[in-house]
Tab-separated table of C-alpha atoms in Angstrom:
chain	number	residue	atom	x	y	z
X	29	MET	CA	0.000	0.000	0.000
X	30	LEU	CA	1.226	3.486	-0.828
X	31	ASP	CA	2.552	5.788	1.859
X	32	ALA	CA	-0.349	7.967	3.027
X	33	ASN	CA	1.471	11.277	2.419
X	34	ILE	CA	2.529	10.339	-1.108
X	35	LYS	CA	-0.934	8.998	-1.907
X	36	ALA	CA	-2.531	12.230	-0.708
X	37	ALA	CA	-0.127	14.335	-2.774
X	38	ILE	CA	-0.798	12.246	-5.886
X	39	ASP	CA	-4.577	12.414	-5.437
X	40	GLN	CA	-4.412	16.193	-5.059
X	41	ILE	CA	-2.397	16.640	-8.255
X	42	VAL	CA	-4.745	14.340	-10.156
X	43	GLU	CA	-7.739	16.374	-9.011
X	44	LEU	CA	-6.265	19.862	-9.523
X	45	LYS	CA	-4.164	19.375	-12.630
X	46	GLY	CA	-5.961	16.570	-14.398
X	47	ILE	CA	-2.773	14.521	-14.816
X	48	PRO	CA	-3.416	10.740	-15.054
X	49	LYS	CA	-2.544	8.896	-11.819
X	50	GLU	CA	-0.658	6.159	-13.698
X	51	ALA	CA	1.598	8.784	-15.293
X	52	ILE	CA	2.467	10.224	-11.888
X	53	LEU	CA	3.186	6.786	-10.367
X	54	THR	CA	5.441	5.879	-13.295
X	55	ALA	CA	7.320	9.174	-12.982
X	56	ILE	CA	7.866	8.594	-9.234
X	57	GLU	CA	9.167	5.058	-9.735
X	58	ASN	CA	11.476	6.177	-12.532
X	59	GLY	CA	12.777	8.968	-10.315
X	60	MET	CA	13.481	6.585	-7.448
X	61	ALA	CA	15.316	4.176	-9.775
X	62	ALA	CA	17.423	7.059	-11.085
X	63	ALA	CA	18.226	8.139	-7.512
X	64	TYR	CA	19.432	4.626	-6.658
X	65	LYS	CA	21.699	4.485	-9.736
X	66	ARG	CA	23.112	7.891	-8.845
X	67	ASP	CA	23.849	7.035	-5.200
X	68	HIS	CA	24.592	3.289	-5.296
X	69	GLY	CA	25.633	2.340	-8.817
X	70	ASN	CA	26.054	3.886	-12.249
X	71	ARG	CA	23.973	4.916	-15.243
X	72	PHE	CA	24.599	1.630	-17.103
X	73	MET	CA	22.645	-0.417	-14.558
X	74	GLU	CA	19.075	-1.458	-15.248
X	75	VAL	CA	17.074	-0.657	-12.117
X	76	GLU	CA	13.375	-0.781	-11.292
X	77	ALA	CA	11.605	0.731	-8.301
X	78	GLU	CA	8.146	-0.191	-6.988
X	79	LEU	CA	6.136	1.943	-4.608
X	80	CYS	CA	4.939	0.262	-1.445
X	81	GLY	CA	3.864	1.101	2.086
X	82	GLY	CA	5.787	1.345	5.324
X	83	GLU	CA	9.065	3.063	6.107
X	84	LYS	CA	10.784	1.905	2.928
X	85	ILE	CA	8.204	3.656	0.707
X	86	ALA	CA	9.626	1.726	-2.263
X	87	GLU	CA	11.479	-1.478	-3.081
X	88	VAL	CA	14.410	-1.304	-5.507
X	89	TYR	CA	15.396	-4.154	-7.844
X	90	ARG	CA	18.442	-4.574	-10.018
X	91	VAL	CA	17.587	-6.219	-13.331
X	92	TYR	CA	19.911	-8.750	-15.044
X	93	HIS	CA	19.768	-10.498	-18.400
X	94	VAL	CA	20.991	-14.123	-18.209
X	95	VAL	CA	23.653	-14.885	-20.854
X	96	ASP	CA	25.849	-17.809	-21.741
X	97	GLU	CA	28.967	-15.647	-21.551
X	98	VAL	CA	29.424	-12.147	-20.132
X	99	ILE	CA	30.952	-9.863	-22.785
X	100	ASP	CA	32.270	-6.338	-22.241
X	101	PRO	CA	30.924	-4.302	-25.210
X	102	ARG	CA	33.811	-1.867	-24.820
X	103	GLU	CA	36.198	-4.568	-26.026
X	104	LEU	CA	34.234	-5.259	-29.205
X	105	GLU	CA	34.768	-3.748	-32.644
X	106	LEU	CA	31.292	-3.597	-34.114
X	107	GLU	CA	30.552	-3.506	-37.812
X	108	GLU	CA	28.346	-0.710	-39.137
X	109	GLY	CA	24.708	-1.554	-38.443
X	110	GLU	CA	25.573	-4.342	-35.986
X	111	GLU	CA	23.477	-4.312	-32.808
X	112	LYS	CA	25.338	-3.176	-29.707
X	113	PRO	CA	25.260	-5.768	-26.869
X	114	LEU	CA	23.964	-5.107	-23.365
X	115	ALA	CA	26.040	-3.092	-20.931
X	116	LEU	CA	28.376	-5.160	-18.789
X	117	GLU	CA	26.383	-4.161	-15.673
X	118	GLN	CA	23.204	-5.669	-17.148
X	119	GLN	CA	24.640	-9.142	-17.907
X	120	ILE	CA	24.878	-12.202	-15.612
X	121	THR	CA	25.924	-15.809	-16.164
X	122	LEU	CA	23.486	-18.654	-15.607
X	123	GLU	CA	25.503	-19.929	-12.630
X	124	ASP	CA	25.402	-16.590	-10.830
X	125	ALA	CA	21.783	-15.998	-11.828
X	126	LYS	CA	20.635	-19.241	-10.165
X	127	GLU	CA	22.008	-18.017	-6.845
X	128	ILE	CA	19.480	-15.172	-7.091
X	129	ASP	CA	16.636	-17.006	-8.806
X	130	GLU	CA	16.609	-20.796	-9.161
X	131	THR	CA	14.257	-20.579	-12.150
X	132	ALA	CA	16.733	-18.526	-14.214
X	133	GLN	CA	17.499	-19.717	-17.746
X	134	ILE	CA	19.677	-18.495	-20.621
X	135	GLY	CA	17.819	-15.590	-22.256
X	136	SER	CA	15.588	-14.892	-19.242
X	137	THR	CA	15.521	-11.784	-17.044
X	138	ILE	CA	15.841	-11.842	-13.259
X	139	ARG	CA	15.483	-9.228	-10.554
X	140	GLU	CA	17.591	-8.876	-7.425
X	141	LEU	CA	16.218	-6.952	-4.442
X	142	VAL	CA	18.792	-4.252	-3.619
X	143	THR	CA	16.819	-1.779	-1.494
X	144	PRO	CA	19.386	0.043	0.721
X	145	GLU	CA	18.864	0.455	4.445
X	146	HIS	CA	17.305	3.745	5.478
X	147	TYR	CA	16.104	4.235	1.894
X	148	GLY	CA	12.921	5.964	3.081
X	149	ARG	CA	14.365	9.485	3.153
X	150	ILE	CA	16.071	9.107	-0.241
X	151	ALA	CA	12.915	7.639	-1.752
X	152	ALA	CA	10.772	10.437	-0.349
X	153	MET	CA	13.070	13.093	-1.845
X	154	ALA	CA	13.167	11.262	-5.170
X	155	ALA	CA	9.372	10.995	-5.142
X	156	LYS	CA	9.038	14.718	-4.474
X	157	GLN	CA	11.429	15.622	-7.290
X	158	ALA	CA	9.725	13.236	-9.692
X	159	ILE	CA	6.312	14.660	-8.833
X	160	MET	CA	7.528	18.223	-9.379
X	161	GLN	CA	9.185	17.338	-12.702
X	162	LYS	CA	6.100	15.507	-13.901
X	163	LEU	CA	3.959	18.395	-12.767
X	164	ARG	CA	6.057	20.897	-14.706
X	165	ALA	CA	6.156	18.700	-17.781
X	166	SER	CA	2.425	18.064	-17.721
X	167	GLU	CA	1.619	21.696	-17.099
X	168	GLY	CA	3.911	22.576	-20.000
X	169	GLU	CA	2.030	20.177	-22.261
X	170	ILE	CA	-1.309	21.588	-21.130
X	171	ILE	CA	-0.112	25.165	-21.705
X	172	ARG	CA	1.248	24.320	-25.130
X	173	ASP	CA	-1.964	22.525	-26.142
X	174	LEU	CA	-4.054	25.422	-24.877
X	175	TYR	CA	-2.076	28.357	-26.275
X	176	GLU	CA	-0.330	27.008	-29.371
X	177	THR	CA	-3.461	27.617	-31.425
X	178	LYS	CA	-3.578	31.179	-30.057
X	179	ILE	CA	-0.178	32.226	-31.434
X	180	GLY	CA	-0.766	35.319	-33.572
X	181	THR	CA	-3.896	36.373	-31.700
X	182	ILE	CA	-4.808	38.883	-28.993
X	183	VAL	CA	-5.386	37.839	-25.370
X	184	THR	CA	-6.271	39.821	-22.283
X	185	GLY	CA	-3.943	39.470	-19.317
X	186	GLN	CA	-3.404	40.971	-15.895
X	187	VAL	CA	-0.053	42.573	-15.062
X	188	GLN	CA	1.346	40.597	-12.145
X	189	ARG	CA	4.887	41.767	-11.349
X	190	THR	CA	8.259	42.751	-12.766
X	191	ASP	CA	11.126	40.319	-13.222
X	192	GLY	CA	14.197	42.393	-14.030
X	193	ASP	CA	13.398	44.137	-17.317
X	194	ASN	CA	10.559	41.715	-18.024
X	195	ILE	CA	6.904	41.945	-17.018
X	196	ILE	CA	5.090	38.828	-15.800
X	197	VAL	CA	1.468	38.726	-16.947
X	198	GLN	CA	-1.257	36.388	-15.684
X	199	LEU	CA	-3.302	34.866	-18.495
X	200	ASP	CA	-6.290	32.555	-18.180
X	201	ARG	CA	-4.445	29.333	-17.225
X	202	THR	CA	-0.811	30.393	-16.843
X	203	VAL	CA	1.612	33.298	-16.763
X	204	ALA	CA	3.329	34.867	-19.757
X	205	THR	CA	6.461	36.968	-20.165
X	206	LEU	CA	6.538	40.436	-21.701
X	207	GLN	CA	10.185	41.021	-22.563
X	208	LYS	CA	11.784	44.465	-22.621
X	209	ARG	CA	11.911	44.598	-26.430
X	210	ASP	CA	8.174	43.823	-26.594
X	211	GLN	CA	7.169	46.690	-24.289
X	212	ILE	CA	5.869	49.988	-25.676
X	213	PRO	CA	8.432	52.715	-24.834
X	214	GLY	CA	7.221	54.900	-21.996
X	215	GLU	CA	4.216	52.696	-21.216
X	216	LYS	CA	3.504	51.971	-17.528
X	217	TYR	CA	2.727	48.426	-16.415
X	218	ILE	CA	0.880	48.593	-13.125
X	219	ALA	CA	0.309	45.426	-11.079
X	220	GLY	CA	-3.340	44.374	-11.247
X	221	GLU	CA	-4.056	46.264	-14.480
X	222	TYR	CA	-5.699	44.384	-17.372
X	223	MET	CA	-4.235	44.899	-20.839
X	224	LYS	CA	-4.292	43.283	-24.279
X	225	PHE	CA	-1.269	41.360	-25.547
X	226	TYR	CA	-0.227	39.664	-28.781
X	227	ILE	CA	0.971	36.050	-28.408
X	228	VAL	CA	4.258	35.765	-30.307
X	229	ARG	CA	5.500	32.241	-29.567
X	230	ILE	CA	5.920	29.506	-26.943
X	231	ILE	CA	9.388	28.421	-25.833
X	232	ASP	CA	10.312	25.340	-23.805
X	233	GLY	CA	12.709	25.596	-20.881
X	234	PHE	CA	13.730	23.847	-17.667
X	235	LYS	CA	10.743	25.299	-15.864
X	236	GLY	CA	8.352	24.250	-18.619
X	237	ALA	CA	6.682	26.137	-21.445
X	238	THR	CA	6.874	29.945	-21.429
X	239	ILE	CA	4.499	32.105	-23.445
X	240	ILE	CA	6.146	35.146	-25.008
X	241	ILE	CA	3.778	38.070	-25.531
X	242	SER	CA	4.171	41.502	-27.096
X	243	ARG	CA	2.714	44.991	-27.119
X	244	THR	CA	4.903	46.191	-30.009
X	245	HIS	CA	4.454	43.547	-32.716
X	246	PRO	CA	3.202	45.093	-36.007
X	247	LEU	CA	0.583	42.365	-36.412
X	248	MET	CA	-0.928	43.338	-33.060
X	249	ILE	CA	-2.448	46.331	-34.889
X	250	LYS	CA	-3.964	44.004	-37.480
X	251	GLU	CA	-5.477	41.769	-34.792
X	252	MET	CA	-6.777	44.757	-32.816
X	253	ILE	CA	-8.527	46.024	-35.955
X	254	ARG	CA	-9.989	42.560	-36.554
X	255	LEU	CA	-11.435	42.540	-33.030
X	256	GLU	CA	-12.817	46.070	-33.331
X	257	VAL	CA	-14.069	46.102	-36.944
X	258	PRO	CA	-16.758	43.531	-37.904
X	259	GLU	CA	-16.060	44.012	-41.614
X	260	VAL	CA	-12.470	42.874	-41.069
X	261	ALA	CA	-13.516	39.966	-38.844
X	262	ASP	CA	-15.975	38.844	-41.551
X	263	GLY	CA	-13.335	39.101	-44.289
X	264	VAL	CA	-15.183	41.815	-46.224
X	265	VAL	CA	-12.354	44.264	-45.561
X	266	GLU	CA	-8.759	43.027	-45.644
X	267	VAL	CA	-5.764	44.496	-43.837
X	268	LYS	CA	-3.060	44.266	-46.508
X	269	ARG	CA	-0.035	45.712	-44.741
X	270	VAL	CA	1.020	47.329	-41.445
X	271	ALA	CA	3.974	49.614	-40.731
X	272	ARG	CA	4.475	50.415	-37.077
X	273	GLU	CA	6.649	52.352	-34.658
X	274	ALA	CA	5.127	51.135	-31.418
X	275	GLY	CA	3.722	53.731	-29.066
X	276	ILE	CA	4.149	56.541	-31.595
X	277	ARG	CA	2.475	55.903	-34.961
X	278	SER	CA	1.286	53.164	-37.287
X	279	LYS	CA	0.141	53.167	-40.902
X	280	VAL	CA	-2.295	50.506	-42.088
X	281	ALA	CA	-3.312	49.785	-45.695
X	282	VAL	CA	-6.751	48.205	-46.156
X	283	THR	CA	-8.840	47.137	-49.136
X	284	THR	CA	-12.113	45.483	-50.115
X	285	ALA	CA	-13.522	43.770	-53.168
X	286	ASP	CA	-17.013	45.075	-52.372
X	287	GLU	CA	-17.620	48.340	-54.218
X	288	ASP	CA	-20.384	49.263	-51.784
X	289	ILE	CA	-18.010	49.157	-48.792
X	290	ASP	CA	-15.683	51.972	-47.769
X	291	SER	CA	-12.686	50.040	-46.422
X	292	VAL	CA	-11.062	53.067	-44.769
X	293	GLY	CA	-14.350	54.328	-43.311
X	294	SER	CA	-15.170	50.884	-41.910
X	295	CYS	CA	-11.910	50.777	-39.965
X	296	VAL	CA	-12.088	54.364	-38.762
X	297	GLY	CA	-15.708	54.091	-37.683
X	298	GLN	CA	-18.331	56.765	-37.257
X	299	SER	CA	-16.670	59.887	-35.831
X	300	GLY	CA	-13.497	57.808	-35.582
X	301	VAL	CA	-14.798	55.757	-32.654
X	302	ARG	CA	-13.363	52.402	-33.779
X	303	ILE	CA	-9.835	53.588	-34.393
X	304	GLN	CA	-9.944	55.702	-31.237
X	305	ASN	CA	-10.683	52.608	-29.161
X	306	ILE	CA	-7.593	50.903	-30.568
X	307	MET	CA	-5.408	53.973	-30.088
X	308	GLN	CA	-6.542	54.245	-26.476
X	309	GLU	CA	-5.641	50.593	-25.831
X	310	LEU	CA	-2.167	51.199	-27.298
X	311	ASN	CA	-1.179	54.088	-25.056
X	312	GLY	CA	-2.350	56.784	-27.485
X	313	GLU	CA	-0.458	55.493	-30.522
X	314	PHE	CA	-1.643	57.290	-33.692
X	315	ILE	CA	-2.982	55.013	-36.425
X	316	ASP	CA	-3.372	56.178	-40.023
X	317	ILE	CA	-5.686	54.092	-42.206
X	318	ILE	CA	-5.186	54.373	-45.971
X	319	GLU	CA	-6.613	52.594	-48.998
X	320	TRP	CA	-4.351	49.916	-50.447
X	321	ASP	CA	-3.127	50.099	-54.040
X	322	GLU	CA	-0.913	47.697	-56.004
X	323	ASN	CA	1.011	50.713	-57.273
X	324	PRO	CA	3.642	51.660	-54.646
X	325	VAL	CA	3.633	55.273	-55.840
X	326	LYS	CA	-0.043	55.561	-54.904
X	327	ILE	CA	0.739	54.071	-51.475
X	328	ILE	CA	3.481	56.675	-50.996
X	329	GLU	CA	1.139	59.528	-51.978
X	330	ARG	CA	-1.560	58.359	-49.568
X	331	SER	CA	0.878	57.577	-46.759
X	332	LEU	CA	2.378	61.079	-46.817
X	333	ALA	CA	-0.984	62.867	-46.818
X	334	PRO	CA	-1.957	65.549	-45.897
X	335	ALA	CA	1.359	66.749	-47.360
X	336	GLU	CA	0.814	67.821	-50.989
X	337	LEU	CA	3.399	66.293	-53.310
X	338	HIS	CA	4.461	68.500	-56.234
X	339	ALA	CA	6.052	65.677	-58.248
X	340	ILE	CA	7.262	62.079	-57.931
X	341	ARG	CA	10.065	60.393	-59.846
X	342	ALA	CA	9.754	56.597	-59.550
X	343	ASP	CA	12.521	54.076	-60.157
X	344	GLU	CA	10.681	50.757	-60.346
X	345	ARG	CA	13.823	48.686	-60.862
X	346	GLY	CA	15.573	50.176	-57.823
X	347	LYS	CA	12.313	50.484	-55.832
X	348	ARG	CA	13.086	54.090	-55.006
X	349	ALA	CA	11.016	57.253	-55.253
X	350	LYS	CA	12.121	60.893	-55.232
X	351	ILE	CA	9.352	63.221	-54.132
X	352	TYR	CA	9.406	67.023	-54.446
X	353	LEU	CA	7.479	69.403	-52.187
X	354	GLU	CA	7.369	72.990	-51.018
X	355	GLU	CA	9.462	73.530	-47.885
X	356	ASP	CA	6.528	73.645	-45.439
X	357	GLU	CA	4.993	70.540	-47.035
X	358	ARG	CA	8.374	68.803	-46.960
X	359	SER	CA	8.634	68.964	-43.165
X	360	LEU	CA	5.056	67.694	-42.918
X	361	ALA	CA	5.848	64.715	-45.141
X	362	ILE	CA	9.017	63.823	-43.241
X	363	GLY	CA	7.342	64.029	-39.835
X	364	LYS	CA	8.968	64.301	-36.417
X	365	ASN	CA	12.421	62.697	-36.480
X	366	GLY	CA	11.656	61.320	-39.956
X	367	GLN	CA	8.964	59.037	-38.579
X	368	ASN	CA	6.278	59.717	-41.196
X	369	VAL	CA	8.464	59.032	-44.223
X	370	ARG	CA	9.968	55.921	-42.577
X	371	LEU	CA	6.527	54.422	-42.094
X	372	ALA	CA	5.543	55.320	-45.663
X	373	SER	CA	8.698	53.549	-46.841
X	374	LYS	CA	7.879	50.429	-44.804
X	375	LEU	CA	4.301	50.380	-46.031
X	376	SER	CA	5.179	50.817	-49.719
X	377	GLY	CA	8.329	48.703	-49.659
X	378	TRP	CA	10.224	51.488	-51.475
X	379	GLU	CA	13.024	53.829	-50.394
X	380	ILE	CA	11.831	57.444	-50.362
X	381	ASP	CA	13.917	60.603	-50.875
X	382	VAL	CA	12.124	63.794	-49.811
X	383	LEU	CA	13.460	66.810	-51.747
X	384	ASN	CA	12.550	70.490	-51.952
X	385	MET	CA	11.465	72.478	-55.006
X	386	GLU	CA	14.977	73.821	-55.615
X	387	ALA	CA	16.092	70.267	-56.286
X	388	PHE	CA	13.124	69.850	-58.615
X	389	ASP	CA	14.066	73.023	-60.521
X	390	ARG	CA	17.655	71.804	-60.877
X	391	TRP	CA	16.406	68.470	-62.143
X	392	GLN	CA	14.172	70.211	-64.675
X	393	GLU	CA	17.098	72.339	-65.868
X	394	ARG	CA	19.221	69.242	-66.334
X	395	GLU	CA	16.408	67.530	-68.211
X	396	ALA	CA	15.989	70.613	-70.454
X	397	GLU	CA	19.726	70.645	-71.202
X	398	LYS	CA	19.628	66.942	-71.995
X	399	GLU	CA	16.630	67.483	-74.257
X	400	LYS	CA	18.376	70.391	-76.009
X	401	GLU	CA	21.529	68.342	-76.430
X	402	ASN	CA	19.545	65.407	-77.733
X	403	SER	CA	17.737	67.711	-80.164
X	404	THR	CA	21.044	69.149	-81.404
X	405	ASN	CA	22.507	65.703	-81.804
X	406	THR	CA	19.404	64.628	-83.698
X	407	LYS	CA	19.678	67.588	-86.098
X	408	LYS	CA	23.344	66.839	-86.640
X	409	ALA	CA	22.548	63.237	-87.328
X	410	VAL	CA	19.860	64.257	-89.848
X	411	LYS	CA	22.224	66.629	-91.645
X	412	LYS	CA	24.930	64.017	-91.683
X	413	GLU	CA	22.555	61.501	-93.188
X	414	GLU	CA	21.357	64.022	-95.758
X	415	LYS	CA	24.953	64.799	-96.723
X	416	LYS	CA	25.701	61.116	-96.944
X	417	GLN	CA	22.731	60.569	-99.231
X	418	THR	CA	23.754	63.542	-101.384
X	419	THR	CA	27.298	62.238	-101.664
X	420	LYS	CA	25.948	58.859	-102.547
X	421	LYS	CA	23.850	60.348	-105.301
X	422	GLU	CA	26.815	62.309	-106.539
X	423	THR	CA	28.942	59.196	-106.790
X	424	LYS	CA	26.583	57.936	-109.455
X	425	SER	CA	25.809	60.038	-112.503
X	426	ASP	CA	22.327	60.288	-113.845
X	427	ASP	CA	23.729	61.801	-117.080
X	428	SER	CA	22.812	59.660	-120.021
X	429	ASP	CA	26.360	60.268	-121.398
X	430	TRP	CA	27.895	58.247	-118.621
X	431	GLY	CA	25.080	56.043	-117.337
X	432	VAL	CA	25.617	54.812	-113.787
X	433	LEU	CA	29.390	55.127	-113.748
X	434	THR	CA	30.797	56.713	-110.632
X	435	THR	CA	32.251	60.198	-110.582
X	436	ALA	CA	35.731	58.789	-109.955
X	437	VAL	CA	35.558	56.585	-113.080
X	438	ILE	CA	34.055	59.416	-115.153
X	439	ASN	CA	36.878	61.752	-114.066
X	440	LYS	CA	39.485	59.225	-115.182
X	441	LEU	CA	37.774	58.721	-118.547
X	442	THR	CA	37.412	62.452	-119.226
X	443	THR	CA	41.063	62.945	-118.298
X	444	ALA	CA	41.908	60.313	-120.876
X	445	GLY	CA	39.975	62.342	-123.506
X	446	TYR	CA	36.616	60.591	-123.616
X	447	ALA	CA	33.508	62.839	-123.602
X	448	SER	CA	30.938	60.108	-122.986
X	449	VAL	CA	30.634	56.414	-122.459
X	450	GLN	CA	29.635	56.084	-126.087
X	451	ASP	CA	33.177	57.108	-127.104
X	452	LEU	CA	34.272	53.750	-125.722
X	453	LYS	CA	31.887	51.788	-127.873
X	454	GLY	CA	33.610	49.130	-129.933
X	455	MET	CA	36.516	48.821	-127.518
X	456	ASP	CA	37.224	45.466	-125.929
X	457	ALA	CA	38.011	44.776	-122.298
X	458	LYS	CA	41.742	44.794	-122.862
X	459	SER	CA	41.702	48.218	-124.535
X	460	ILE	CA	39.525	49.745	-121.856
X	461	GLY	CA	41.729	48.247	-119.128
X	462	GLU	CA	44.728	50.061	-120.612
X	463	ILE	CA	43.137	53.458	-119.839
X	464	PRO	CA	45.044	54.935	-116.843
X	465	GLY	CA	43.242	54.376	-113.497
X	466	ILE	CA	40.599	51.994	-114.875
X	467	GLY	CA	40.586	48.708	-112.939
X	468	LYS	CA	39.062	45.365	-113.729
X	469	ALA	CA	35.804	46.150	-111.840
X	470	SER	CA	35.396	49.446	-113.688
X	471	VAL	CA	36.043	47.688	-117.033
X	472	GLU	CA	33.098	45.389	-116.400
X	473	LYS	CA	30.819	48.339	-115.563
X	474	ILE	CA	31.887	50.224	-118.717
X	475	LEU	CA	31.274	47.168	-120.901
X	476	ALA	CA	27.816	46.859	-119.357
X	477	GLU	CA	27.056	50.496	-120.230
X	478	ILE	CA	28.193	50.267	-123.870
X	479	ALA	CA	26.588	46.879	-124.513
């Protein structure tokens, strides 16, 4: 029969935590066996412990496997894939085995009672440790099962206490950790206060599963909008992208396929009540809602509103935009410490250069000079082509006296005393070829003209 104290502890855990009794008993027995190996043997032994009543609390047995010959596996050179034999401490010969159990046979397993004297205190400590370990492990499994499906969602928790730079928050069934990097700058976390948190992940440690939560995660804005705006929860309005600087400002792009729905208006709410509720929950963080567009330039224009952009130069390949504004509009577009343009850049996915109108004027001047230069070059090219065509025409005579002979050939013939191609009529190739400067190719052309 189990010790009354241990039985009471086990029954209480079963009732409060819902852990199966058999699992707890197995964990205790395994813990006691491990304690025996640690204090009275080594890790290679095979040991079993069985809970019982009385002062001993448990009986400990050493387990042996009966073999024909005891072999030390450390002396063997095993081939790849060959099964490793039992540890030396787990083997016993048939002769020695029969001294413990007369029924022992080769291949059988026997148990030797090895419970130490005064084992009660050791067993009790081992039982306590095993119970605590099993409790932590089981609680970790329960926490993971309960909260793993909630990763990426919003939960409400109560601020419990500080732990260094971290804040410990009580959730429904467990506590969660709000790390320093996940805290909104300047936000106060008062013990007992209820707040909303975004579940980031679950990590496993020595003390069990730990839930990591956040107040700064960009997707917390998306989830807050989903909770506050029915159209988003129903999927009629979609949150496409979020850019956030926690505690200061966020920009959210939304869209809808329903032409009868105003996606921005749905999220803002009548008189801004919906977005105000979210801003209040997030320590007054400003939230700008804009309409999504597949064109990043449109996103940039809407993100920088109410600043009026004079012009935008977009480099799609480099994903960069240069925007030009009047000086007062430029400071409005940039925002305090560059915050507004940074968020617009995050939301659009493009780098943004904010320039004044002087830069725009200089750019226009450069473009005008380029255009003028290009125009001049074009005119020169046209004239050059015209000259080329004229020269080409001049190289061939349209005069019926010479036919299509080139000017160079005509000049050589006139120098030789011929007034027209007809003066060569009756001459053969050899005679024509003897005219100074007339080559073989020219002879053929002349013969073709006088034929």
